[in-house]
mmCIF file of C-alpha atoms and ligand atoms in Angstrom:
data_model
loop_
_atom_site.group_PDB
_atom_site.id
_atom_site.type_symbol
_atom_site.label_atom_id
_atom_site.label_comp_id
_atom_site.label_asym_id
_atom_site.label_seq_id
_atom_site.Cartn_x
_atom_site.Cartn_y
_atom_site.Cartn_z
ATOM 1 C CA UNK A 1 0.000 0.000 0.000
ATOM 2 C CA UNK A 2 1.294 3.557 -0.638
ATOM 3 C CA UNK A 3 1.099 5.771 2.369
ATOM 4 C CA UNK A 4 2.457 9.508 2.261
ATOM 5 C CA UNK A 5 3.879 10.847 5.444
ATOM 6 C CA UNK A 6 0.883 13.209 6.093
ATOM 7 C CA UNK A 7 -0.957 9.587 5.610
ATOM 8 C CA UNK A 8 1.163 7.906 8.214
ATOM 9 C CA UNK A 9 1.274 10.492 10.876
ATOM 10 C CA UNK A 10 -2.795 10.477 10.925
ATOM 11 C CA UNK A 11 -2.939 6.929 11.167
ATOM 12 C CA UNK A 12 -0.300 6.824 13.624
ATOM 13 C CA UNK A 13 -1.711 9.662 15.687
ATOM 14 C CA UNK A 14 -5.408 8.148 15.639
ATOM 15 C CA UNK A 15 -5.671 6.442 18.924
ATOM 16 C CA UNK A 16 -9.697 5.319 18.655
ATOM 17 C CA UNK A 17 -9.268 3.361 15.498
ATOM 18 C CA UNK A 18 -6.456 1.579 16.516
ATOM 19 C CA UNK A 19 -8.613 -1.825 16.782
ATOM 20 C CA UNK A 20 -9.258 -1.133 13.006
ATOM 21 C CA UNK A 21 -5.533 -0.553 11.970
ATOM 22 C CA UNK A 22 -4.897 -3.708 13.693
ATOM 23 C CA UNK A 23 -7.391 -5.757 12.189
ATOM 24 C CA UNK A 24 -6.609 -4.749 8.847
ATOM 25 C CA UNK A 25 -2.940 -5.543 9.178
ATOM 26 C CA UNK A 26 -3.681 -8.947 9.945
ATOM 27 C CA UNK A 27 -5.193 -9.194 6.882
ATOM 28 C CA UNK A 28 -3.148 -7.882 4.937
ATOM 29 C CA UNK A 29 -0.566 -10.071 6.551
ATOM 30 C CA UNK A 30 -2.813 -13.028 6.236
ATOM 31 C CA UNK A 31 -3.133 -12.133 2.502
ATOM 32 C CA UNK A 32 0.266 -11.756 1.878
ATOM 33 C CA UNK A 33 2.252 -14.104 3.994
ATOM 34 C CA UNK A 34 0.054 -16.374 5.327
ATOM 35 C CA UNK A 35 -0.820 -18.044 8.719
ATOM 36 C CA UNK A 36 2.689 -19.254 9.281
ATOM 37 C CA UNK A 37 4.687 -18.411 12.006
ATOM 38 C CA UNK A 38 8.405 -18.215 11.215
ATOM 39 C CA UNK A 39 9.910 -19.360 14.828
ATOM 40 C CA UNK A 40 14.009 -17.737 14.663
ATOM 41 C CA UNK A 41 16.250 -19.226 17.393
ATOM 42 C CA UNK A 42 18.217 -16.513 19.303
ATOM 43 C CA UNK A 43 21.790 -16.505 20.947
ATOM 44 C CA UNK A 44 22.671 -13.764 22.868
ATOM 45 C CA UNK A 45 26.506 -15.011 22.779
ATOM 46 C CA UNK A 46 28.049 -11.780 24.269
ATOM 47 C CA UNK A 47 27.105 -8.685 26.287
ATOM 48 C CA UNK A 48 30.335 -7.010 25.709
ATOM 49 C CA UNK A 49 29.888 -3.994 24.145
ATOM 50 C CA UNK A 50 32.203 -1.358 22.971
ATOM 51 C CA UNK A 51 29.617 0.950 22.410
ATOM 52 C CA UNK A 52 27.897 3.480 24.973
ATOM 53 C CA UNK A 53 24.290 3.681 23.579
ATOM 54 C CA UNK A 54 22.416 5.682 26.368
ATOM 55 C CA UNK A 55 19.395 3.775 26.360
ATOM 56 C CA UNK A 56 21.056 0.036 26.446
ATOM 57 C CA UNK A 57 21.465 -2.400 29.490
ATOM 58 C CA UNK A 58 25.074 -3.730 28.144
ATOM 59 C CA UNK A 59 26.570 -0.265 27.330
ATOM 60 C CA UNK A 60 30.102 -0.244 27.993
ATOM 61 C CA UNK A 61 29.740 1.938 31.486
ATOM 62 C CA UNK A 62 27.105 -0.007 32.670
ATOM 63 C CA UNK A 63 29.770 -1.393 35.335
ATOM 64 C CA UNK A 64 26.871 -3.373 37.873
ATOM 65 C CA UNK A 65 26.329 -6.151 34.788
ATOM 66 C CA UNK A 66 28.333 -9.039 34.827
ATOM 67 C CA UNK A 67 29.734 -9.684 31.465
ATOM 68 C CA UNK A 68 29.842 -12.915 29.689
ATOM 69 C CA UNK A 69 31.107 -14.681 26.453
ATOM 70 C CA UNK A 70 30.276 -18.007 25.378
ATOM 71 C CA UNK A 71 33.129 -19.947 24.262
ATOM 72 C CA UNK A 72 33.461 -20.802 20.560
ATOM 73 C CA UNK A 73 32.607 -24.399 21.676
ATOM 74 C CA UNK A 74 29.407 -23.409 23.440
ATOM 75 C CA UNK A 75 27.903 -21.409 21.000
ATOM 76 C CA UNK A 76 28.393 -23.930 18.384
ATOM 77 C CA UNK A 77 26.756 -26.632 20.719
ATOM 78 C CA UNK A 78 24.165 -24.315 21.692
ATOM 79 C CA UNK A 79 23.274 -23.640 17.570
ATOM 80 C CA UNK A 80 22.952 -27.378 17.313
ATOM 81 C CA UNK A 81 20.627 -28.130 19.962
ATOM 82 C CA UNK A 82 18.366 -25.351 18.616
ATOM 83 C CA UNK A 83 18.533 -27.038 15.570
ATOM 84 C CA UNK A 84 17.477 -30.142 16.968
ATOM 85 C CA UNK A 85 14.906 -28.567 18.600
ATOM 86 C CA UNK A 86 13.695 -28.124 15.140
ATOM 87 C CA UNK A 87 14.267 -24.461 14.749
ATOM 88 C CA UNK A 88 15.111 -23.523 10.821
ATOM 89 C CA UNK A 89 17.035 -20.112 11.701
ATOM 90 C CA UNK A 90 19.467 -19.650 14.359
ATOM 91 C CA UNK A 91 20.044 -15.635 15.254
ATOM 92 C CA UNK A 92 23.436 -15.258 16.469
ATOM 93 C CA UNK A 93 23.504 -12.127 18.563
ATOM 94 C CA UNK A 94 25.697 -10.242 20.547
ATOM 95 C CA UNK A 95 27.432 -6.918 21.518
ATOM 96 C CA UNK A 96 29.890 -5.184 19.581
ATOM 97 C CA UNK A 97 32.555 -7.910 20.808
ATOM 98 C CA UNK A 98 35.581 -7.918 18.313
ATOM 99 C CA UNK A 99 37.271 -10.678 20.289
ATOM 100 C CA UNK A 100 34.873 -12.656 17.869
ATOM 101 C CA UNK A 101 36.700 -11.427 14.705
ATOM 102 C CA UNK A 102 36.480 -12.359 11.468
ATOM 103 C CA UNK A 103 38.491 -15.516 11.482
ATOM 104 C CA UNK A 104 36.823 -16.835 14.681
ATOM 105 C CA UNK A 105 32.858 -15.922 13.533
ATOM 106 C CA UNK A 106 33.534 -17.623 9.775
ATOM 107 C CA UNK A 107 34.685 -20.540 11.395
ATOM 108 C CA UNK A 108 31.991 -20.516 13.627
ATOM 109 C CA UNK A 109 29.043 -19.903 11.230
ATOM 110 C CA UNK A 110 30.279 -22.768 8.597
ATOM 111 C CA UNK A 111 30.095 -25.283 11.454
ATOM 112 C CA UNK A 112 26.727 -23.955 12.407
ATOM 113 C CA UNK A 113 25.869 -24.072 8.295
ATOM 114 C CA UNK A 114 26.076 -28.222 8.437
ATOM 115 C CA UNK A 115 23.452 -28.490 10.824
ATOM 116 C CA UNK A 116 20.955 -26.836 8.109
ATOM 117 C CA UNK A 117 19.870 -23.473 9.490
ATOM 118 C CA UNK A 118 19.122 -20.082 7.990
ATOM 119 C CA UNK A 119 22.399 -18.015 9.648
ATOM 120 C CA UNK A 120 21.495 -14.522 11.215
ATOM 121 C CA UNK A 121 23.843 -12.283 12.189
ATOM 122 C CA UNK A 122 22.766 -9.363 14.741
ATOM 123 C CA UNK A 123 26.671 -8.122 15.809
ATOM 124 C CA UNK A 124 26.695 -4.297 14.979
ATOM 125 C CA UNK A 125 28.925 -2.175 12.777
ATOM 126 C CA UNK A 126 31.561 -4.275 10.756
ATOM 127 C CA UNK A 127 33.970 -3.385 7.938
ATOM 128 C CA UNK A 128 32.896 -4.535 4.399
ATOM 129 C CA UNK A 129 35.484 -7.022 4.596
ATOM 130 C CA UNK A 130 34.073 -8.737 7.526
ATOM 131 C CA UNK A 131 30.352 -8.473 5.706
ATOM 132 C CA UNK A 132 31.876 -10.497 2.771
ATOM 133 C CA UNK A 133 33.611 -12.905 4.986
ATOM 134 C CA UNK A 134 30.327 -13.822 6.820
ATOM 135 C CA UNK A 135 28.345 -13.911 4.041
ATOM 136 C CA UNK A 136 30.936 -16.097 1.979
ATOM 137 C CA UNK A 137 31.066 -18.212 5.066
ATOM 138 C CA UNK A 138 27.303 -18.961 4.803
ATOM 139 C CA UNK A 139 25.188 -15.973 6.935
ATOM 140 C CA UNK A 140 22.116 -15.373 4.755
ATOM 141 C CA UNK A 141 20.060 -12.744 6.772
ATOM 142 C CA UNK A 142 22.020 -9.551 9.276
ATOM 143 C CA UNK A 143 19.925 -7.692 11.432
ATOM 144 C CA UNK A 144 20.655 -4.124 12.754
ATOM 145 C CA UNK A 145 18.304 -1.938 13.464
ATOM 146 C CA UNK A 146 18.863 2.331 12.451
ATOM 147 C CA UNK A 147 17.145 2.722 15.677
ATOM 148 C CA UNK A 148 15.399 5.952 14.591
ATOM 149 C CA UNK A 149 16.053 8.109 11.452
ATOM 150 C CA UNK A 150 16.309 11.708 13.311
ATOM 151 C CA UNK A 151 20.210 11.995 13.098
ATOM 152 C CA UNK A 152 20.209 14.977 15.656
ATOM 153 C CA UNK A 153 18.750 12.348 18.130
ATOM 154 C CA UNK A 154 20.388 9.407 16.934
ATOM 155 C CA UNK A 155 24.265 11.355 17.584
ATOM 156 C CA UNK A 156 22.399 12.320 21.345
ATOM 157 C CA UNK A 157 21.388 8.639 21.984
ATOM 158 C CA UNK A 158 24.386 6.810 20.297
ATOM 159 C CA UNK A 159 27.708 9.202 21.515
ATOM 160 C CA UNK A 160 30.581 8.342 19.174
ATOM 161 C CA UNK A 161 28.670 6.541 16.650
ATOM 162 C CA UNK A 162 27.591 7.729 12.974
ATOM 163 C CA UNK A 163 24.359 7.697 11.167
ATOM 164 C CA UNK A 164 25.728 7.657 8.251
ATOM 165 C CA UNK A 165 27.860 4.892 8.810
ATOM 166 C CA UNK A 166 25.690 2.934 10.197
ATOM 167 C CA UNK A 167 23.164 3.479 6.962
ATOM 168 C CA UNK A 168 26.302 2.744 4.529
ATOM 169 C CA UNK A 169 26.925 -0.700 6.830
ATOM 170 C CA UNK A 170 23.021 -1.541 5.924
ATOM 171 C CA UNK A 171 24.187 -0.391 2.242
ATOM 172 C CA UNK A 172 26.801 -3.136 2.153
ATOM 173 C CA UNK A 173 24.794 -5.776 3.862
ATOM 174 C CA UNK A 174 22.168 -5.855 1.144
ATOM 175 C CA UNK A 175 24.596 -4.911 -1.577
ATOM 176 C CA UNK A 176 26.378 -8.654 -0.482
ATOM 177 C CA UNK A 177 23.088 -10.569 -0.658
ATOM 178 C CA UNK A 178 22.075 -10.560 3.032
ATOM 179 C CA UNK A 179 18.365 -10.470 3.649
ATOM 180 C CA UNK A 180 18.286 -7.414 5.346
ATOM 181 C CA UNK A 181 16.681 -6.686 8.347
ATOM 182 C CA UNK A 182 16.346 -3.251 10.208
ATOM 183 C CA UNK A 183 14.334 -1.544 12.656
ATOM 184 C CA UNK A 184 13.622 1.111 15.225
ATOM 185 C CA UNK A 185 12.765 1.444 18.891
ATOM 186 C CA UNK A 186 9.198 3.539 19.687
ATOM 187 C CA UNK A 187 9.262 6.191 22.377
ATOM 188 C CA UNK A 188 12.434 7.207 22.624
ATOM 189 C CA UNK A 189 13.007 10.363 24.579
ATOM 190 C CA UNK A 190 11.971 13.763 21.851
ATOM 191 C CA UNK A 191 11.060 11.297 19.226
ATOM 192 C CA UNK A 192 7.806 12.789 17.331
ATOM 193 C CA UNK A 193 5.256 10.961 15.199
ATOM 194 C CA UNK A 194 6.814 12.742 12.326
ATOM 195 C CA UNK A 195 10.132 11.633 12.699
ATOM 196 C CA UNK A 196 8.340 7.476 13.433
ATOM 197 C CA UNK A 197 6.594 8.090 9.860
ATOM 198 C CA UNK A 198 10.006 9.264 8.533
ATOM 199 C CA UNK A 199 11.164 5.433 10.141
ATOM 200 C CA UNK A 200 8.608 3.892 8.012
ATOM 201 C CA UNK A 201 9.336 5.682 5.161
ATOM 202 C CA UNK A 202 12.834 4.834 5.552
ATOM 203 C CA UNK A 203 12.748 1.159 6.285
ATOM 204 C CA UNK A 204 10.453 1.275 2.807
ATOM 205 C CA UNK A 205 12.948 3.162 0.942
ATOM 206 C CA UNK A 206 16.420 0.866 1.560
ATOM 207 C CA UNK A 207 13.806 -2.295 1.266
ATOM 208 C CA UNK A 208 14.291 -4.253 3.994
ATOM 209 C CA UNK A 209 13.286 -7.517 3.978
ATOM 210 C CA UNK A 210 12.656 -7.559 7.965
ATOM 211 C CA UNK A 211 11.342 -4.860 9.890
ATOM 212 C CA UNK A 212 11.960 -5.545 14.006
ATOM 213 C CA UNK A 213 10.073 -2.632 15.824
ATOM 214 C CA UNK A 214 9.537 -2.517 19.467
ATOM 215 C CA UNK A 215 9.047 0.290 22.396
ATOM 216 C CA UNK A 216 11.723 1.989 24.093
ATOM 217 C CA UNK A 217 11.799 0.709 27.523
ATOM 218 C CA UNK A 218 13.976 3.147 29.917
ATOM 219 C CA UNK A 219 17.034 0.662 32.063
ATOM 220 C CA UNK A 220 17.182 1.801 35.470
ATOM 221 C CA UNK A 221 21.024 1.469 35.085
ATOM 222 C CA UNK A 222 21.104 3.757 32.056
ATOM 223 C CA UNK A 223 21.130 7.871 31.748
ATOM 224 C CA UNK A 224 17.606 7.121 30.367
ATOM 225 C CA UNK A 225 16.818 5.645 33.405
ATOM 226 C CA UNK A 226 14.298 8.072 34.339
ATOM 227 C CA UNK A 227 12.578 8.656 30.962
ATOM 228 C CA UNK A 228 8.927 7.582 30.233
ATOM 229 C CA UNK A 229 9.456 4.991 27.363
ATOM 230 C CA UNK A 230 7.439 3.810 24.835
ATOM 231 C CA UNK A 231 3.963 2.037 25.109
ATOM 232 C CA UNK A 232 2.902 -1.572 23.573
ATOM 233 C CA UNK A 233 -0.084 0.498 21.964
ATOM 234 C CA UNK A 234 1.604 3.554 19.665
ATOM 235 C CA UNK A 235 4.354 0.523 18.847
ATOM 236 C CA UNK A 236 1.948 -2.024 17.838
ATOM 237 C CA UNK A 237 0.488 1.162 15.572
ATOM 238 C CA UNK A 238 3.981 1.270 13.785
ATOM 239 C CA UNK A 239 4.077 -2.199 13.296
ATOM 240 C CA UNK A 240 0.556 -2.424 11.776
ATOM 241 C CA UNK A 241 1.303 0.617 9.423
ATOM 242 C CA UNK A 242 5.299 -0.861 8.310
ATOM 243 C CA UNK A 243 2.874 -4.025 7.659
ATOM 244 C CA UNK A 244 0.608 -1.905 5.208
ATOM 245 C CA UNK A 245 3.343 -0.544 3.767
ATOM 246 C CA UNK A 246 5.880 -3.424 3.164
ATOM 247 C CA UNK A 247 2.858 -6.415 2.703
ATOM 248 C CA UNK A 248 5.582 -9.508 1.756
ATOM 249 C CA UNK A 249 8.337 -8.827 4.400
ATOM 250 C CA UNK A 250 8.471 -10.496 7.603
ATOM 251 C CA UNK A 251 7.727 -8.777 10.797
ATOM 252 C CA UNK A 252 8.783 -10.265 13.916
ATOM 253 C CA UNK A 253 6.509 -9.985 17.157
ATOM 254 C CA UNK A 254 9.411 -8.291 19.516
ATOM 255 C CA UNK A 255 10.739 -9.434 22.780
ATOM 256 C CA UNK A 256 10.212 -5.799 23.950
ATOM 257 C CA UNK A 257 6.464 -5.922 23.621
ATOM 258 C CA UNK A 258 6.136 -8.990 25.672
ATOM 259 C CA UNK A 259 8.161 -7.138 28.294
ATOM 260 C CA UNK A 260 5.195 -4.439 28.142
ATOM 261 C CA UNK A 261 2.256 -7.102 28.612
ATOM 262 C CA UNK A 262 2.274 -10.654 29.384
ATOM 263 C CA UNK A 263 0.462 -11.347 25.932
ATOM 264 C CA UNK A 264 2.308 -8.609 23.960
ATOM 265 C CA UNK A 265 3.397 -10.779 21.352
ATOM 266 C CA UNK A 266 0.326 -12.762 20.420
ATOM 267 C CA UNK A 267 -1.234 -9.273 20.127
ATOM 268 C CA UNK A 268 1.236 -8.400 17.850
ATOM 269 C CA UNK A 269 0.503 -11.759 15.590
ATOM 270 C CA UNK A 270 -2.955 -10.164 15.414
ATOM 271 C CA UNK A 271 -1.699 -6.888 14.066
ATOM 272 C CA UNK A 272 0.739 -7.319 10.924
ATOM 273 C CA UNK A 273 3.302 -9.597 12.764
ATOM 274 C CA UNK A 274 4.635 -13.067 11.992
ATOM 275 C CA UNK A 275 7.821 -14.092 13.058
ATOM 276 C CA UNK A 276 8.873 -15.074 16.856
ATOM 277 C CA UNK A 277 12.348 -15.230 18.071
ATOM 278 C CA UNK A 278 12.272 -17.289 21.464
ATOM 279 C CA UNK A 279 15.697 -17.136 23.221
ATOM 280 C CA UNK A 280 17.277 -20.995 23.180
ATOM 281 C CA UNK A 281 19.982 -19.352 25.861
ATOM 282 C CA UNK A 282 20.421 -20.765 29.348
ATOM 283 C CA UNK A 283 18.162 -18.955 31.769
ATOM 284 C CA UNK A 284 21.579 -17.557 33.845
ATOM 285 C CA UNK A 285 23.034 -16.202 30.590
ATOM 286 C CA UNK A 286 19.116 -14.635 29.106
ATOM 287 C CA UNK A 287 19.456 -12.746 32.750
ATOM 288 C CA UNK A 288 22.857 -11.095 31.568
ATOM 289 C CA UNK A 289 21.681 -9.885 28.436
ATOM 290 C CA UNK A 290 19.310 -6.891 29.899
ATOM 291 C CA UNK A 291 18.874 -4.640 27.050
ATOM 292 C CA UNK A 292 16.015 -3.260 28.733
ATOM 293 C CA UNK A 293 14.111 -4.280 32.318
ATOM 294 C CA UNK A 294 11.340 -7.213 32.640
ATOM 295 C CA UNK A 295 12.598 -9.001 29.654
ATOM 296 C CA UNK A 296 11.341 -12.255 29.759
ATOM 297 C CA UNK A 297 13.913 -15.234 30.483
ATOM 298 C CA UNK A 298 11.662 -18.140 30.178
ATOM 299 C CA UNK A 299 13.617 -20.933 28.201
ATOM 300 C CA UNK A 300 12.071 -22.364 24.995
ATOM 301 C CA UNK A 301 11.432 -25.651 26.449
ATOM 302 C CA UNK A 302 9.079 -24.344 28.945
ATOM 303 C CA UNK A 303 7.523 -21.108 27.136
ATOM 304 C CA UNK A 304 3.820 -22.287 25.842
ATOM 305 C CA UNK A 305 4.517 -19.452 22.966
ATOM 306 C CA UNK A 306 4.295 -22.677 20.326
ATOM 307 C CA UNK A 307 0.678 -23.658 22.133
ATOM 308 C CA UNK A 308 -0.411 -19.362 22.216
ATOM 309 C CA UNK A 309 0.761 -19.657 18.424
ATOM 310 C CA UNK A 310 -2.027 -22.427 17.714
ATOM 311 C CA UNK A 311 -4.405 -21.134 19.935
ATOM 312 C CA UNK A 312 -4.381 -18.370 18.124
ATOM 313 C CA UNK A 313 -5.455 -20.293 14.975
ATOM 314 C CA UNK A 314 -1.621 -19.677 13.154
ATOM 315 C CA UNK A 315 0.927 -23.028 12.493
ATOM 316 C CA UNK A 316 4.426 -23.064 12.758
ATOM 317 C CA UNK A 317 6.530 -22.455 9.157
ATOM 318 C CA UNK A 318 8.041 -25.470 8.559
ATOM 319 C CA UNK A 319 10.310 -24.010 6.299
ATOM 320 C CA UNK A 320 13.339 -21.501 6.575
ATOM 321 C CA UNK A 321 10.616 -18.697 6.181
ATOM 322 C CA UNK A 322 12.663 -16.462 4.046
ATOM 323 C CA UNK A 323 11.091 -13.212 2.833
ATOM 324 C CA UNK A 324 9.038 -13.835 -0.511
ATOM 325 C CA UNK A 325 9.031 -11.232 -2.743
ATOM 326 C CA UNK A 326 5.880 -10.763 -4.083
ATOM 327 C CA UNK A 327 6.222 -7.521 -6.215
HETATM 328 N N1 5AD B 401 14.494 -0.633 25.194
HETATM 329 C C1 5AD B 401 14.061 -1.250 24.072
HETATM 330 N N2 5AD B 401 14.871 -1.754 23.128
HETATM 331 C C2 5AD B 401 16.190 -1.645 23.324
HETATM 332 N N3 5AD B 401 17.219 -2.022 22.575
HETATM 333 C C3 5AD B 401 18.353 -1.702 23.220
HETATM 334 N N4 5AD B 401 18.076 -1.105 24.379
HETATM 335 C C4 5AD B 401 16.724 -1.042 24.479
HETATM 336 C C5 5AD B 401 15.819 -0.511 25.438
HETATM 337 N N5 5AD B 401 16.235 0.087 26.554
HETATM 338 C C6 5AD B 401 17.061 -2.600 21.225
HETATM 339 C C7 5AD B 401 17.793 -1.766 20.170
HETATM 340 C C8 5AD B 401 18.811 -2.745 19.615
HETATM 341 C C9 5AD B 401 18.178 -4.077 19.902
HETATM 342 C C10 5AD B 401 19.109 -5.234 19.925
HETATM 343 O O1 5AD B 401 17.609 -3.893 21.181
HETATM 344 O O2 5AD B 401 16.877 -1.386 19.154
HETATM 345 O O3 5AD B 401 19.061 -2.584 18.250
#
């Protein structure tokens, strides 16, 4: 569907017909990508982060977290019992940790390649050369989000980091055949409706194949700590409209709106979304990787989020649930 900005501030603005927006997101969802349910497994392999992002629980000067890194060994292992669990698509995420350089992560991700998984990488800014390697070494899909597309805020939020880089990394990723897969966070301290629509608009225009969206949610040990955040309800209206404007891609249901409300991911199946990333992590190690308070670290095994899937009337994809292109 083609929605101007003017368009997309209204409908993002227009709080009584949210039901409606909803609704018809799921059917255009429906229409477009079906009743599967593309289940991703996640690894958070490392918290260490060189970065400082003001709003994130593993910033570098966050000095109360206890940092981790999982061995080479136990990442591997951990890929392959995801696999066995029958997921299709392991997410490897972590920090911006360059102990796992390019040597170490190619060797990593063609072990992980024999055990027949879609490879997602979520690590943060790397040099083209390091792209290539990973994607040479069998990654198929990178996700980083541009967080938001104001620049003025974006340099406030993300001190010593670039905009601009970070849109040339996305540049390269897709330019070396990833699936690409981007996103921003919804409430972040002077973020406007305006400058959400611009988001969309953005996400639209470098044609991402995945769109992640989920609410700012303010870490007590952050300089953020004391800001409101974003609610489930204005992020569940971005992720209806991305839905209406990008009908084919996939749109996972994000960690961050479960954190909101106890159901906030089977509302967002309802409204546009259809991919679920449950954490396969140890329960000690999902603790460590805070990005933001009350995120849920329930295991896989004993989450009933395959049971709220089908009672929900939606299946499981059997299949690597790449995006489709449809036009
Ligand atoms: N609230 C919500 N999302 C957050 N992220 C990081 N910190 C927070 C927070 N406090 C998101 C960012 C990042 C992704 C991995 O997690 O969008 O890209």
């Amino acid at each position: 569907m083609i929605l101007n900005k003017k368009e997309i501030i209204r409908i993002l603005s227009d709080e009584r017909r949210e039901q409606q927006l909803w609704q018809k997101a799921n059917k255009v969802r429906q229409e477009n990508v079906g009743d599967d349910v593309h289940l991703r497994g996640l690894i958070e392999f490392s918290n260490i982060c060189r970065n400082n992002c003001m709003y994130c629980g593993i910033r570098k000067d966050n000095k109360t977290i206890c940092r981790y890194r999982m061995s080479e060994e136990e990442l591997i292992s951990t890929a392959e019992k995801a696999a066995q669990m029958g997921f299709k698509t392991i997410v490897m995420q972590s920090g911006e940790d360059m102990y796992y350089n390019k040597e170490r992560l190619c060797r990593i991700i063609e072990k992980i390649k024999k055990f027949d998984v879609a490879i997602t990488l979520s690590i943060g800014e790397r040099t083209y050369e390091e792209y290539k390697a990973f994607r040479e070494a069998g990654a198929d899909r990178y996700l980083m989000r541009i967080e938001t597309t104001d620049k003025d805020l974006y340099h406030k939020l993300d001190p010593n980091m670039s905009w601009q880089h970070r849109y040339e990394c996305l540049l390269m990723i897709k330019e070396l055949g990833y699936e690409l897969g981007s996103g921003i966070m919804v409430g972040l301290p002077e973020q406007s409706i305006e400058s959400i629509a611009d988001d969309l608009l953005f996400l639209k225009d470098i044609s991402v194949d995945m769109a992640g969206i989920g609410p700012f949610i303010p870490h007590p040990q952050t300089p953020l700590a004391k800001e409101t955040g974003g609610t489930l309800e204005l992020s569940l209206r971005t992720m209806a409209v991305m839905r209406l404007l990008m009908p084919d891609i996939n749109i996972p249901a994000t960690t961050a709106m479960e954190s909101l409300h106890p159901q906030g991911r089977i509302k967002a199946l309802q409204a546009g979304a259809n991919v679920v990333m449950p954490n396969v992590n140890s329960v000690e190690y999902m603790k460590l990787y805070e990005l933001y308070p009350h995120k849920p670290t329930q295991g896989f095994s004993q989450s009933d989020i395959v049971k709220k899937i089908e009672s929900i009337g939606r299946c499981i994809g059997k299949g690597y649930g790449a995006h489709q292109r449809k036009n």
